[in-house]
Amino acid sequence: MRLLLIFLALVGGSAWGRAAETNPVEVKALKITVLSTMLAEKGLGEWGFAALVEVDGRRILFDTGAHTDVVLKNAAALQIDLSTVPDVILSHSHWDHVGGLMTLRDSVRKQNPAALGTVHGAEGLFYRRVGGGPPILENPLLLTRPAFEDSGGVFKIHPRPIELHPGVWFSGPVPRPHPERNWSGSGRLVDSTGAVVEDIQPEDAALYINTAKGLVVITGCGHAGVVNLIEHARTVVRPAPVHALIGGIHLFNASEQTLTWTADKPREFRVEHFIGAHCTGLETVYRFRRELGLDRTRVVVGATGAVFELGQGIDPGVLAK
Ligand SMILES: [Zn+2]
Ligand SMILES: [Zn+2]
């Protein structure tokens, strides 16, 4: 009986330890630098997204931009060394987030074979798309995958949230209780059962980082819906205010009704900073600023080189300030 109790305590303890929701680690240092988006203050602008996340001494590249070489050039313009970045997050499979992967990997792997060598994505990242063109072109990652793996790179596909580093979660696929449909087009995909279904970008994923001031949410296109994303972050990590929201939330072409509904929501989550980059839309940024009751120092259009730093807030650069 006593042995059984000890066994149960051990099993229970490991389960509680893994969940971490009750007492998640708070990161101490966090700096996020935008490396690809449309507005370019330093380097080149493009329809795409990428950002470097530096957290408690660890460095993570979040998305890789659209063109093969824009993030590479922008990192050089910003004097950012990517050869000490082991991990890449791909928020989803769209061309404007995965285009730079191979060029970036090739640029650093001679110097450091592990650099940009581990890619994290959510279940669905490699699903074949069967939209208007040949299936493989509908998912550019299917073209990139062999070369990346030949280079020694590894893809890690996550079916559920995972704490990559203390206080840093990769979301995995994001549940969608709210009917946000923030994507363009009407493509279809072949899912894991072989069924052809609507392409809702099921792999759309984000990073959630826990700080003493609240959560920091980093998103690529936000196809899962920004409200769904934030609610998921608050479920996975803890139900804290959102200290910062950074990235694209794909509302540039939203209807007035959608924009009004969406802009009203972040007040509930007490979003304190917002860098609206990529497909967010300029009007969306200004609407969020107004609805959140925040000023231009806390809600800005994202530009290349823009920085959010824990304790410092946002440095948007000269054009977006
Ligand atoms: Zn997308
Ligand atoms: Zn995008």
Coordinates of C-alpha atoms and ligand atoms in Angstrom, one line a residue:
M1 CA 0.0 0.0 0.0
R2 CA 2.8 2.4 1.0
L3 CA 4.6 1.5 -2.3
L4 CA 1.5 2.2 -4.2
L5 CA 1.1 5.6 -2.6
I6 CA 4.7 6.4 -3.3
F7 CA 4.3 5.4 -6.9
L8 CA 1.1 7.5 -7.3
A9 CA 2.9 10.5 -5.7
L10 CA 5.8 10.1 -8.2
V11 CA 3.4 9.8 -11.2
G12 CA 1.3 12.7 -10.0
G13 CA 4.4 14.8 -9.3
S14 CA 5.7 14.3 -12.8
A15 CA 2.3 15.2 -14.3
W16 CA 2.1 18.3 -12.2
G17 CA 5.7 19.2 -13.1
R18 CA 5.0 18.9 -16.8
A19 CA 1.8 20.9 -16.7
A20 CA 3.5 23.9 -15.0
E21 CA 0.3 25.9 -15.3
T22 CA 0.0 26.3 -11.6
N23 CA 3.4 28.0 -11.2
P24 CA 5.0 28.7 -14.6
V25 CA 8.5 30.0 -14.8
E26 CA 8.8 33.8 -15.5
V27 CA 11.5 34.7 -17.9
K28 CA 13.7 37.5 -16.7
A29 CA 15.1 39.0 -20.0
L30 CA 13.2 39.2 -23.3
K31 CA 14.0 41.1 -26.5
I32 CA 12.1 40.7 -29.8
T33 CA 13.4 42.3 -33.0
V34 CA 11.4 42.4 -36.2
L35 CA 13.4 41.1 -39.1
S36 CA 10.8 40.9 -41.9
T37 CA 7.6 42.9 -42.5
M38 CA 6.2 45.3 -45.0
L39 CA 7.4 48.6 -43.5
A40 CA 11.2 48.8 -43.7
E41 CA 13.2 51.3 -41.7
K42 CA 16.4 49.3 -41.9
G43 CA 17.0 46.7 -44.6
L44 CA 14.3 45.6 -47.0
G45 CA 10.5 45.4 -46.7
E46 CA 8.5 42.5 -48.0
W47 CA 5.1 40.9 -47.6
G48 CA 6.2 38.4 -44.9
F49 CA 7.2 38.1 -41.3
A50 CA 10.2 37.1 -39.2
A51 CA 11.5 38.1 -35.8
L52 CA 14.4 37.2 -33.5
V53 CA 13.4 36.3 -30.0
E54 CA 16.1 36.5 -27.3
V55 CA 14.9 35.2 -24.0
D56 CA 17.1 34.5 -20.9
G57 CA 20.2 33.9 -23.1
R58 CA 18.4 31.7 -25.6
R59 CA 17.9 32.8 -29.2
I60 CA 15.0 31.7 -31.4
L61 CA 14.1 32.7 -35.0
F62 CA 10.4 33.1 -35.4
D63 CA 9.5 32.6 -39.1
T64 CA 11.9 33.3 -42.0
G65 CA 10.2 35.9 -44.3
A66 CA 9.0 35.5 -47.9
H67 CA 12.0 36.0 -50.2
T68 CA 15.0 33.7 -49.9
D69 CA 17.4 36.5 -48.9
V70 CA 15.5 39.3 -47.1
V71 CA 15.9 38.1 -43.6
L72 CA 19.5 37.4 -44.3
K73 CA 20.0 40.9 -45.6
N74 CA 18.0 42.5 -42.8
A75 CA 19.9 40.6 -40.1
A76 CA 23.1 41.9 -41.7
A77 CA 21.7 45.5 -41.8
L78 CA 20.8 45.2 -38.2
Q79 CA 24.2 43.6 -37.3
I80 CA 22.4 40.5 -35.9
D81 CA 24.4 37.3 -35.9
L82 CA 22.1 34.3 -36.6
S83 CA 24.9 31.7 -36.3
T84 CA 24.2 31.3 -32.6
V85 CA 20.5 30.7 -33.1
P86 CA 19.7 26.9 -32.9
D87 CA 15.9 27.0 -33.1
V88 CA 13.5 28.1 -35.7
I89 CA 9.7 28.4 -35.2
L90 CA 7.6 28.2 -38.4
S91 CA 4.2 29.6 -37.5
H92 CA 2.6 27.9 -40.5
S93 CA 3.5 26.7 -44.0
H94 CA 2.7 29.8 -46.1
W95 CA 5.3 31.0 -48.5
D96 CA 5.6 34.4 -46.8
H97 CA 6.9 32.8 -43.6
V98 CA 9.0 29.9 -44.8
G99 CA 10.8 31.4 -47.8
G100 CA 14.1 32.2 -46.1
L101 CA 14.6 29.0 -44.3
M102 CA 17.1 27.3 -46.6
T103 CA 19.1 30.4 -47.4
L104 CA 19.4 31.2 -43.7
R105 CA 20.4 27.6 -42.8
D106 CA 23.0 27.6 -45.5
S107 CA 24.4 30.9 -44.4
V108 CA 25.3 29.7 -40.9
R109 CA 25.8 25.9 -40.9
K110 CA 29.5 25.9 -41.9
Q111 CA 30.2 28.2 -39.0
N112 CA 27.9 26.2 -36.6
P113 CA 26.3 22.9 -37.8
A114 CA 23.5 23.3 -35.2
A115 CA 22.6 26.9 -36.2
L116 CA 19.0 27.2 -37.5
G117 CA 19.1 23.4 -37.5
T118 CA 15.9 22.6 -35.5
V119 CA 12.6 23.7 -36.8
H120 CA 9.5 23.6 -34.7
G121 CA 6.0 23.5 -36.3
A122 CA 2.6 22.3 -35.4
E123 CA 0.7 19.3 -36.7
G124 CA -0.4 20.1 -40.2
L125 CA 2.8 21.9 -41.3
F126 CA 3.4 19.4 -44.0
Y127 CA -0.1 18.7 -45.1
R128 CA -0.5 18.8 -48.9
R129 CA -2.5 21.7 -50.1
V130 CA -4.7 21.2 -53.2
G131 CA -5.8 24.7 -54.1
G132 CA -5.3 26.2 -57.6
G133 CA -1.9 24.8 -58.5
P134 CA 0.1 21.6 -58.2
P135 CA -0.2 20.3 -54.6
I136 CA 3.5 20.6 -53.8
L137 CA 3.6 24.3 -54.8
E138 CA 0.6 24.9 -52.5
N139 CA 2.9 24.0 -49.6
P140 CA 6.4 25.3 -50.3
L141 CA 7.7 23.5 -47.3
L142 CA 7.3 20.2 -49.1
L143 CA 9.9 21.5 -51.6
T144 CA 12.3 22.8 -48.9
R145 CA 12.1 19.7 -46.6
P146 CA 14.5 17.4 -48.4
A147 CA 17.3 20.0 -48.7
F148 CA 16.8 21.1 -45.1
E149 CA 17.1 17.5 -43.9
D150 CA 20.0 16.8 -46.1
S151 CA 21.8 19.7 -44.4
G152 CA 21.4 17.9 -41.1
G153 CA 18.4 19.9 -40.1
V154 CA 15.5 18.4 -38.1
F155 CA 11.8 19.2 -38.1
K156 CA 10.0 18.7 -34.9
I157 CA 6.2 18.6 -35.4
H158 CA 4.2 19.2 -32.2
P159 CA 0.6 18.0 -31.9
R160 CA 0.0 20.0 -28.6
P161 CA 1.6 22.8 -26.7
I162 CA 5.1 22.3 -25.5
E163 CA 7.4 24.3 -23.1
L164 CA 10.5 24.6 -25.3
H165 CA 12.5 26.5 -22.7
P166 CA 11.5 27.5 -19.1
G167 CA 8.7 30.1 -19.5
V168 CA 8.6 29.7 -23.4
W169 CA 5.8 27.7 -24.9
F170 CA 5.2 26.7 -28.5
S171 CA 1.4 26.6 -28.9
G172 CA 1.0 23.6 -31.2
P173 CA -2.3 23.8 -33.1
V174 CA -4.6 26.4 -31.6
P175 CA -8.2 25.5 -30.6
R176 CA -10.7 27.8 -32.3
P177 CA -13.8 28.3 -30.1
H178 CA -14.4 31.7 -31.7
P179 CA -15.4 31.7 -35.4
E180 CA -12.5 33.9 -36.5
R181 CA -11.7 33.2 -40.2
N182 CA -8.7 35.4 -40.7
W183 CA -7.2 34.1 -43.9
S184 CA -7.5 34.7 -47.6
G185 CA -8.7 32.3 -50.2
S186 CA -10.5 29.0 -50.1
G187 CA -7.8 26.4 -50.5
R188 CA -8.2 22.7 -49.5
L189 CA -5.8 20.3 -47.9
V190 CA -5.2 16.6 -47.5
D191 CA -5.3 15.9 -43.7
S192 CA -3.6 13.0 -41.8
T193 CA -6.5 10.7 -42.6
G194 CA -6.2 11.4 -46.3
A195 CA -9.5 13.4 -46.4
V196 CA -9.6 16.6 -48.5
V197 CA -11.0 19.4 -46.4
E198 CA -11.1 23.1 -46.3
D199 CA -7.6 24.6 -45.6
I200 CA -8.1 26.6 -42.4
Q201 CA -4.3 26.6 -41.8
P202 CA -4.8 24.1 -38.9
E203 CA -1.0 24.3 -38.1
D204 CA -1.1 28.0 -37.4
A205 CA 0.9 28.4 -34.2
A206 CA 2.4 31.0 -31.9
L207 CA 4.9 31.5 -29.1
Y208 CA 3.7 32.3 -25.6
I209 CA 6.2 33.7 -23.1
N210 CA 5.5 34.1 -19.4
T211 CA 6.9 37.2 -17.7
A212 CA 6.2 38.8 -14.3
K213 CA 4.3 41.6 -16.2
G214 CA 2.1 39.1 -18.1
L215 CA 2.1 37.1 -21.2
V216 CA 3.9 37.9 -24.5
V217 CA 2.3 36.4 -27.6
I218 CA 4.2 36.3 -30.9
T219 CA 2.2 35.4 -34.0
G220 CA 3.1 35.0 -37.7
C221 CA -0.2 35.5 -39.6
G222 CA -2.6 34.8 -36.8
H223 CA -4.8 32.7 -39.0
A224 CA -6.1 30.9 -35.9
G225 CA -7.6 34.2 -34.8
V226 CA -6.0 36.6 -32.4
V227 CA -8.7 36.1 -29.8
N228 CA -8.4 32.3 -30.1
L229 CA -4.6 32.7 -29.8
I230 CA -4.8 34.9 -26.7
E231 CA -7.4 32.7 -25.0
H232 CA -5.2 29.6 -25.7
A233 CA -2.1 31.3 -24.3
R234 CA -4.0 32.1 -21.1
T235 CA -5.1 28.5 -20.9
V236 CA -1.8 26.9 -21.6
V237 CA 0.4 29.3 -19.5
R238 CA -1.7 31.2 -17.1
P239 CA -4.7 33.5 -17.2
A240 CA -2.6 36.7 -17.0
P241 CA -2.9 40.0 -18.8
V242 CA -1.2 40.2 -22.2
H243 CA 1.9 42.3 -21.7
A244 CA 2.7 42.3 -25.4
L245 CA 1.2 41.1 -28.7
I246 CA 3.7 41.0 -31.6
G247 CA 3.3 40.0 -35.2
G248 CA 0.7 39.6 -37.9
I249 CA -3.0 39.1 -37.1
H250 CA -4.4 39.0 -40.7
L251 CA -7.1 41.6 -40.4
F252 CA -6.0 43.8 -43.2
N253 CA -8.9 42.8 -45.3
A254 CA -11.4 42.2 -42.5
S255 CA -15.0 43.5 -42.8
E256 CA -16.0 46.4 -40.6
Q257 CA -18.0 44.0 -38.4
T258 CA -15.1 41.6 -37.9
L259 CA -12.7 44.5 -37.1
T260 CA -15.1 46.0 -34.6
W261 CA -15.6 42.6 -32.8
T262 CA -11.9 41.8 -32.8
A263 CA -10.7 45.2 -31.7
D264 CA -13.1 45.1 -28.8
K265 CA -11.8 41.9 -27.4
P266 CA -8.2 42.6 -26.4
R267 CA -9.5 45.0 -23.7
E268 CA -10.7 42.0 -21.8
F269 CA -7.2 40.6 -21.9
R270 CA -5.6 43.9 -21.0
V271 CA -3.2 44.0 -23.9
E272 CA -0.5 46.5 -22.9
H273 CA 1.7 46.6 -26.0
F274 CA 1.1 45.8 -29.6
I275 CA 3.4 45.7 -32.6
G276 CA 1.0 45.1 -35.4
A277 CA 3.2 43.9 -38.3
H278 CA 2.8 42.1 -41.6
C279 CA -0.9 41.2 -42.4
T280 CA -2.4 43.1 -39.4
G281 CA -3.4 46.1 -41.5
L282 CA -2.8 49.7 -40.7
E283 CA -6.4 50.5 -39.8
T284 CA -6.4 47.5 -37.4
V285 CA -3.4 48.9 -35.5
Y286 CA -5.0 52.3 -35.0
R287 CA -8.4 50.7 -34.1
F288 CA -6.6 48.6 -31.5
R289 CA -4.8 51.7 -30.1
R290 CA -8.1 53.5 -29.7
E291 CA -10.1 50.6 -28.3
L292 CA -7.3 49.6 -25.9
G293 CA -7.0 53.2 -24.7
L294 CA -3.3 53.1 -25.3
D295 CA -1.0 55.7 -26.9
R296 CA 1.5 55.7 -29.7
T297 CA 4.3 54.5 -27.5
R298 CA 2.5 51.2 -26.8
V299 CA 0.6 50.4 -30.1
V300 CA 2.6 50.8 -33.3
V301 CA 2.8 49.6 -36.9
G302 CA 5.7 47.1 -37.0
A303 CA 8.8 47.9 -39.0
T304 CA 12.0 46.0 -39.7
G305 CA 14.3 46.7 -36.8
A306 CA 11.4 47.5 -34.3
V307 CA 12.2 46.1 -30.9
F308 CA 10.1 45.1 -27.9
E309 CA 12.2 44.7 -24.7
L310 CA 10.9 43.6 -21.4
G311 CA 11.1 46.5 -19.0
Q312 CA 11.8 49.0 -21.9
G313 CA 8.7 48.7 -24.0
I314 CA 8.7 49.3 -27.7
D315 CA 11.3 51.0 -29.8
P316 CA 9.4 51.3 -33.1
G317 CA 12.1 53.1 -35.1
V318 CA 11.8 56.6 -36.5
L319 CA 9.1 56.0 -39.1
A320 CA 6.5 54.1 -37.1
K321 CA 6.8 56.1 -33.9
Ligands
ZN1 ZN -0.4 32.9 -43.8
ZN2 ZN 1.6 35.9 -43.7

